[in-house]
Short mmCIF file of C-alpha atoms in Angstrom, two decimals:
data_model
loop_
_atom_site.label_atom_id
_atom_site.label_comp_id
_atom_site.label_asym_id
_atom_site.label_seq_id
_atom_site.Cartn_x
_atom_site.Cartn_y
_atom_site.Cartn_z
CA MET I 229 15.10 -38.84 -15.47
CA SER I 230 11.33 -39.01 -15.10
CA MET I 231 9.32 -36.56 -13.02
CA ARG I 232 8.39 -39.36 -10.62
CA MET I 233 12.04 -40.28 -10.12
CA THR I 234 12.90 -36.62 -9.50
CA LYS I 235 10.17 -36.30 -6.86
CA THR I 236 11.33 -39.51 -5.18
CA LEU I 237 14.92 -38.28 -5.06
CA TRP I 238 13.83 -34.92 -3.66
CA THR I 239 11.73 -36.61 -0.98
CA LEU I 240 14.64 -38.85 0.03
CA MET I 241 17.01 -35.87 0.15
CA ARG I 242 14.58 -33.99 2.37
CA ARG I 243 14.52 -37.07 4.59
CA GLU I 244 18.26 -36.73 5.03
CA LEU I 245 17.75 -33.16 6.24
CA TRP I 246 15.05 -34.25 8.68
CA GLU I 247 17.30 -36.96 10.10
CA SER I 248 20.35 -34.68 10.47
CA PRO I 249 19.03 -31.20 11.34
CA GLY I 250 22.03 -30.37 13.50
CA ALA I 251 24.56 -30.95 10.73
CA PHE I 252 22.65 -29.39 7.85
CA LYS I 253 20.56 -26.66 9.50
CA TRP I 254 21.84 -25.63 12.91
CA ALA I 255 25.56 -25.91 12.19
CA PRO I 256 25.62 -23.16 9.52
CA VAL I 257 23.29 -20.97 11.60
CA THR I 258 25.63 -21.39 14.57
CA ILE I 259 28.63 -20.41 12.42
CA LEU I 260 26.70 -17.34 11.25
CA GLY I 261 26.09 -16.33 14.84
CA LEU I 262 29.73 -16.88 15.84
CA THR I 263 31.00 -14.97 12.80
CA LEU I 264 28.81 -11.97 13.53
CA PHE I 265 29.70 -12.12 17.22
CA PHE I 266 33.42 -11.93 16.54
CA ILE I 267 32.95 -9.19 13.94
CA VAL I 268 30.91 -7.05 16.32
CA PHE I 269 33.25 -7.89 19.20
CA GLY I 270 36.23 -6.82 17.09
CA LEU I 271 34.56 -3.57 16.10
CA ILE I 272 33.65 -2.77 19.70
CA LEU I 273 37.15 -3.66 20.89
CA GLY I 274 38.67 -1.55 18.13
CA SER I 275 36.55 1.44 19.09
CA ARG I 276 38.05 1.29 22.59
CA PHE I 277 41.48 2.01 21.14
CA ASP I 278 40.23 4.44 18.49
CA ASN I 279 38.89 7.53 20.22
CA GLU I 280 35.66 8.62 18.49
CA MET I 281 36.59 6.22 15.63
CA ALA I 282 38.79 8.89 14.06
CA PHE I 283 41.32 6.44 12.66
CA THR I 284 38.63 3.99 11.46
CA LEU I 285 36.58 6.62 9.66
CA ASP I 286 39.72 8.14 8.11
CA ALA I 287 40.72 4.69 6.79
CA ILE I 288 37.23 4.27 5.31
CA ARG I 289 37.50 7.62 3.52
CA GLN I 290 40.89 6.63 2.13
CA PHE I 291 39.49 3.30 0.99
CA ALA I 292 36.79 5.10 -1.02
CA ASP I 293 39.55 6.77 -3.08
CA VAL I 294 41.52 3.64 -4.05
CA PRO I 295 41.32 2.38 -7.66
CA ALA I 296 38.28 0.30 -8.58
CA ASP I 297 40.30 -2.89 -9.22
CA GLN I 298 41.95 -2.80 -5.81
CA LYS I 299 38.63 -2.03 -4.19
CA ARG I 300 37.04 -5.01 -5.92
CA LEU I 301 39.84 -7.36 -4.85
CA PHE I 302 39.64 -6.18 -1.24
CA VAL I 303 35.84 -6.44 -0.95
CA THR I 304 35.67 -9.76 -2.79
CA GLY I 305 38.51 -11.19 -0.72
CA ALA I 306 36.81 -10.08 2.50
CA LEU I 307 33.52 -11.70 1.47
CA PHE I 308 35.29 -14.90 0.43
CA SER I 309 37.08 -14.99 3.79
CA VAL I 310 33.69 -14.88 5.51
CA SER I 311 32.75 -18.11 3.71
CA THR I 312 35.93 -20.02 4.59
CA LEU I 313 34.81 -21.38 7.96
CA PHE I 314 31.42 -22.40 6.55
CA PHE I 315 32.99 -24.51 3.82
CA GLN I 316 35.53 -26.11 6.15
CA VAL I 317 32.78 -27.14 8.57
CA LEU I 318 30.68 -28.34 5.61
CA LEU I 319 33.48 -30.70 4.56
CA LEU I 320 33.76 -32.16 8.07
CA VAL I 321 29.98 -32.54 8.30
CA LEU I 322 29.82 -34.37 4.98
CA LEU I 323 32.68 -36.72 5.86
CA PHE I 324 30.94 -37.88 9.03
CA TYR I 325 27.48 -37.91 7.43
CA LEU I 326 28.50 -40.06 4.46
CA SER I 327 30.50 -42.47 6.60
CA SER I 328 27.37 -43.32 8.60
CA CYS I 329 24.56 -42.78 6.06
CA LEU I 330 24.13 -46.49 5.24
CA TYR I 331 25.62 -47.91 8.43
CA ASP I 332 23.10 -46.27 10.76
CA GLU I 333 20.09 -47.84 9.06
CA ARG I 334 21.75 -51.25 9.40
CA LYS I 335 22.65 -50.58 13.02
CA ASP I 336 19.14 -49.59 14.14
CA ARG I 337 17.54 -52.08 11.69
CA SER I 338 15.46 -49.36 10.05
CA ILE I 339 16.78 -50.73 6.76
CA LEU I 340 14.00 -53.31 6.90
CA PHE I 341 11.41 -50.54 6.80
CA TRP I 342 13.13 -48.54 4.06
CA LYS I 343 13.64 -51.62 1.88
CA SER I 344 9.92 -52.40 2.19
CA LEU I 345 9.11 -49.14 0.38
CA PRO I 346 8.91 -49.05 -3.44
CA VAL I 347 12.30 -47.31 -3.70
CA SER I 348 15.31 -49.01 -5.27
CA ASP I 349 18.70 -49.24 -3.61
CA THR I 350 20.17 -47.23 -6.47
CA VAL I 351 17.84 -44.30 -5.82
CA THR I 352 18.51 -44.48 -2.07
CA VAL I 353 22.28 -44.36 -2.50
CA ALA I 354 21.93 -41.63 -5.14
CA SER I 355 19.86 -39.51 -2.75
CA LYS I 356 22.60 -39.63 -0.12
CA ILE I 357 25.40 -38.67 -2.49
CA LEU I 358 23.26 -35.92 -4.07
CA THR I 359 22.54 -34.56 -0.61
CA ALA I 360 26.29 -34.25 -0.10
CA ILE I 361 27.14 -32.58 -3.41
CA LEU I 362 23.99 -30.51 -4.01
CA LEU I 363 21.56 -29.99 -1.14
CA ALA I 364 23.92 -29.53 1.82
CA PRO I 365 26.22 -27.10 -0.06
CA ALA I 366 23.14 -25.14 -1.20
CA ILE I 367 22.00 -24.73 2.42
CA TYR I 368 25.44 -23.61 3.57
CA LEU I 369 25.72 -21.24 0.61
CA ALA I 370 22.36 -19.67 1.51
CA VAL I 371 23.60 -18.99 5.06
CA VAL I 372 26.89 -17.64 3.65
CA ILE I 373 24.90 -15.22 1.48
CA VAL I 374 22.94 -14.01 4.51
CA THR I 375 26.21 -13.55 6.42
CA GLN I 376 27.77 -11.58 3.57
CA LEU I 377 24.72 -9.33 3.31
CA ILE I 378 24.88 -8.58 7.04
CA VAL I 379 28.61 -7.82 6.76
CA LEU I 380 27.92 -5.42 3.91
CA MET I 381 25.16 -3.76 5.94
CA ILE I 382 27.62 -3.23 8.81
CA ALA I 383 30.09 -1.75 6.32
CA THR I 384 27.29 0.48 5.00
CA VAL I 385 26.74 1.97 8.46
CA TYR I 386 30.44 2.71 8.80
CA GLY I 387 30.42 4.19 5.31
CA TRP I 388 27.63 6.58 6.25
CA LEU I 389 29.51 7.55 9.41
CA GLY I 390 32.59 8.23 7.29
CA GLY I 391 30.66 10.37 4.85
CA ILE I 392 31.20 8.16 1.77
CA ASN I 393 28.80 6.45 -0.61
CA PRO I 394 28.52 2.83 0.61
CA PHE I 395 27.04 1.67 -2.70
CA THR I 396 30.07 2.69 -4.78
CA ALA I 397 32.55 1.81 -2.01
CA PHE I 398 31.24 -1.62 -0.95
CA TRP I 399 28.17 -2.93 -2.76
CA LEU I 400 29.19 -2.22 -6.35
CA PRO I 401 32.73 -3.70 -6.03
CA ALA I 402 31.24 -6.80 -4.39
CA SER I 403 29.38 -7.73 -7.61
CA LEU I 404 27.10 -9.95 -5.55
CA PRO I 405 25.25 -11.82 -8.35
CA HIS I 406 28.56 -12.70 -9.99
CA LEU I 407 30.16 -13.57 -6.65
CA TRP I 408 27.31 -15.88 -5.64
CA ALA I 409 27.21 -17.55 -9.07
CA VAL I 410 30.96 -18.25 -8.87
CA MET I 411 30.59 -19.66 -5.35
CA ALA I 412 27.69 -21.88 -6.41
CA LEU I 413 29.68 -23.21 -9.36
CA GLY I 414 32.71 -23.68 -7.12
CA LEU I 415 30.70 -25.73 -4.63
CA LEU I 416 29.35 -27.94 -7.41
CA ILE I 417 32.79 -28.55 -8.91
CA GLN I 418 34.24 -29.10 -5.44
CA GLY I 419 31.60 -31.76 -4.88
CA LEU I 420 32.60 -33.49 -8.12
CA TRP I 421 36.29 -33.16 -7.23
CA LEU I 422 35.73 -34.84 -3.87
CA LEU I 423 33.25 -37.39 -5.24
CA PRO I 424 35.72 -40.32 -5.03
CA VAL I 425 36.33 -39.53 -1.35
CA TYR I 426 32.59 -39.23 -0.72
CA ALA I 427 31.93 -42.48 -2.60
CA TRP I 428 34.61 -44.30 -0.59
CA LEU I 429 32.92 -43.24 2.65
CA VAL I 430 29.51 -44.42 1.37
CA PHE I 431 31.10 -47.69 0.27
CA CYS I 432 32.58 -48.27 3.73
CA SER I 433 29.27 -47.31 5.30
CA SER I 434 27.50 -50.00 3.26
CA TRP I 435 29.47 -52.96 4.66
CA ALA I 436 31.63 -51.95 7.66
CA PRO I 437 30.62 -53.98 10.75
CA ARG I 438 31.66 -51.22 13.18
CA VAL I 439 32.58 -47.51 13.10
CA PRO I 440 32.80 -47.02 9.31
CA ILE I 441 34.71 -43.73 9.59
CA LEU I 442 37.58 -45.60 11.25
CA VAL I 443 37.45 -48.31 8.59
CA ALA I 444 37.52 -45.65 5.86
CA VAL I 445 40.65 -44.14 7.40
CA ALA I 446 42.35 -47.39 8.43
CA VAL I 447 42.24 -49.14 5.04
CA PRO I 448 44.15 -46.47 3.05
CA ALA I 449 46.41 -45.86 6.06
CA VAL I 450 47.43 -49.53 6.18
CA ILE I 451 47.96 -49.61 2.40
CA SER I 452 50.14 -46.49 2.65
CA LEU I 453 52.23 -48.00 5.43
CA VAL I 454 52.73 -51.18 3.43
CA GLN I 455 53.78 -49.13 0.41
CA HIS I 456 56.26 -47.17 2.51
CA ALA I 457 57.68 -50.30 4.11
CA TRP I 458 58.07 -52.07 0.76
CA SER I 459 59.76 -49.06 -0.88
CA LEU I 460 62.15 -48.61 2.03
CA LEU I 461 63.07 -52.31 2.06
CA SER I 462 63.38 -52.70 -1.71
CA SER I 463 64.94 -49.42 -2.86
CA PHE I 464 65.36 -47.31 0.30
CA SER I 465 63.18 -44.53 -1.16
CA MET I 466 59.68 -43.11 -0.85
CA PRO I 467 56.94 -44.77 -2.97
CA GLN I 468 56.12 -43.01 -6.21
CA LEU I 469 52.39 -43.73 -5.89
CA ASN I 470 51.10 -43.45 -2.33
CA VAL I 471 47.40 -44.00 -1.69
CA GLY I 472 47.32 -41.98 1.52
CA MET I 473 49.09 -39.04 -0.08
CA ILE I 474 46.68 -39.09 -3.02
CA ILE I 475 43.67 -38.95 -0.70
CA LEU I 476 45.16 -36.19 1.44
CA LYS I 477 46.02 -34.17 -1.64
CA ARG I 478 42.48 -34.64 -2.95
CA LEU I 479 41.03 -33.38 0.33
CA GLY I 480 43.47 -30.49 0.63
CA SER I 481 43.13 -29.20 -2.90
CA GLY I 482 40.17 -28.02 -4.89
CA ILE I 483 38.47 -24.87 -6.02
CA LEU I 484 37.20 -23.30 -2.81
CA PRO I 485 38.99 -20.56 -0.82
CA SER I 486 41.40 -21.81 1.87
CA ASN I 487 42.36 -24.82 -0.28
CA VAL I 488 46.07 -24.95 -1.05
CA SER I 489 47.51 -27.04 -3.87
CA TRP I 490 50.63 -28.85 -2.74
CA SER I 491 52.87 -31.52 -4.15
CA VAL I 492 55.68 -33.85 -3.15
CA ASP I 493 58.83 -33.99 -5.25
CA SER I 494 60.00 -37.22 -6.86
CA SER I 495 62.37 -38.01 -4.02
CA GLY I 496 59.59 -37.60 -1.48
CA GLU I 497 61.78 -35.32 0.63
CA GLU I 498 60.05 -31.98 0.16
CA ILE I 499 56.47 -30.71 0.19
CA THR I 500 55.93 -27.52 -1.81
CA MET I 501 53.03 -25.10 -1.93
CA SER I 502 51.79 -23.40 -5.07
CA ASP I 503 51.35 -19.71 -4.35
CA VAL I 504 49.90 -19.02 -7.79
CA GLU I 505 47.13 -21.56 -7.43
CA PHE I 506 46.44 -20.35 -3.88
CA SER I 507 45.89 -16.79 -5.08
CA GLU I 508 43.62 -18.01 -7.87
CA GLN I 509 41.57 -20.02 -5.38
CA LEU I 510 41.26 -17.05 -3.03
CA PHE I 511 39.62 -15.05 -5.80
CA MET I 512 37.60 -17.65 -7.65
CA SER I 513 36.38 -17.06 -11.19
CA PHE I 514 34.30 -18.94 -13.74
CA SER I 515 37.38 -19.73 -15.84
CA ASN I 516 39.34 -21.04 -12.86
CA SER I 517 36.38 -23.17 -11.78
CA LEU I 518 35.66 -24.62 -15.21
CA GLU I 519 39.36 -25.40 -15.68
CA TYR I 520 38.94 -28.18 -13.13
CA LEU I 521 36.54 -29.96 -15.49
CA LEU I 522 39.36 -30.29 -18.03
CA ARG I 523 41.70 -32.04 -15.61
CA PRO I 524 42.13 -35.79 -16.19
CA GLY I 525 42.17 -36.27 -12.42
CA MET I 526 38.60 -35.01 -12.21
CA TRP I 527 37.22 -37.66 -14.59
CA ILE I 528 39.42 -40.45 -13.26
CA GLY I 529 38.06 -39.64 -9.81
CA ILE I 530 34.46 -39.65 -11.06
CA GLY I 531 35.03 -43.05 -12.67
CA ILE I 532 36.42 -44.44 -9.41
CA ALA I 533 33.48 -42.90 -7.53
CA LEU I 534 30.92 -44.56 -9.82
CA ALA I 535 32.58 -47.95 -9.24
CA LEU I 536 32.51 -47.44 -5.47
CA LEU I 537 28.87 -46.34 -5.55
CA ALA I 538 28.00 -49.42 -7.59
CA GLY I 539 29.65 -51.48 -4.84
CA SER I 540 27.64 -49.59 -2.21
CA ILE I 541 24.40 -50.40 -4.03
CA TRP I 542 25.40 -54.07 -4.24
CA PHE I 543 26.10 -54.29 -0.50
CA ARG I 544 22.90 -52.46 0.44
CA ARG I 545 20.85 -54.74 -1.77
CA ARG I 546 22.17 -57.70 0.20
CA ALA I 547 22.08 -56.07 3.62
CA THR I 548 20.14 -57.80 6.41
CA ASP I 549 19.36 -57.03 10.02
CA ASN I 550 22.13 -59.35 11.21
#
């Protein structure tokens, strides 16, 4: 990729931020404020039931004496839990953003202006999908890092009040550079994992005449219902390959905390959760993240996504103001 192409992509991605400041800037800041509010509120409420914080400070002193491995798991798990709401909101933001990213410019006819610029449809579509898998997660991760630092500072104050060393009790077990690197890699791999879903939304946004998010949901829903009806009429059983279930499983699984891998047995009568995979996702690691790159489902999904994005480019190239 040439330097000029890189600059063009970066400019177009910044344009996406300018056009959606609420979703990409103010939403994570609002979550930060709410998270800190509930943390401080909980601490204040707890102090009402803990006279002179005797129980709290005693628990902190006991925590300083636990083994290093348990301390690391507790601190890391607490910091990961802080990020959970951010990443869930990020997913919702991206789903709505991608479903309207190409539709809105057709609706308000601004597509005529953008197509008059010396920027290809391929680069335009690429900028929108790169915003979803790179730029937006980077912004949310930055706010998550700020939130985690503030949480550790609050813990530091309580550590000083309890007479322990906050660095060895909280900061050292957190392993912040490693934690942030794992989270950054996890967000990137999560973006690749969800790329077929993202590409489907962009594809619907490129041609849907009205409300593309409803079209994106209705099409697989109708296909799933037809599959169910056919299987029940032909063999009185659940379909072996259900489009709706595949999409839901793709959305519900992944590498980030709060994702739970689940499956449906061959008879379609029982949904089971995988506790092992859930615990691995709660405490992410480089090996667990990179393992997703070896899954055939990852590359099959990327291939499907590329085909859908090619269709999105084709529709945008032929879009008019009608």
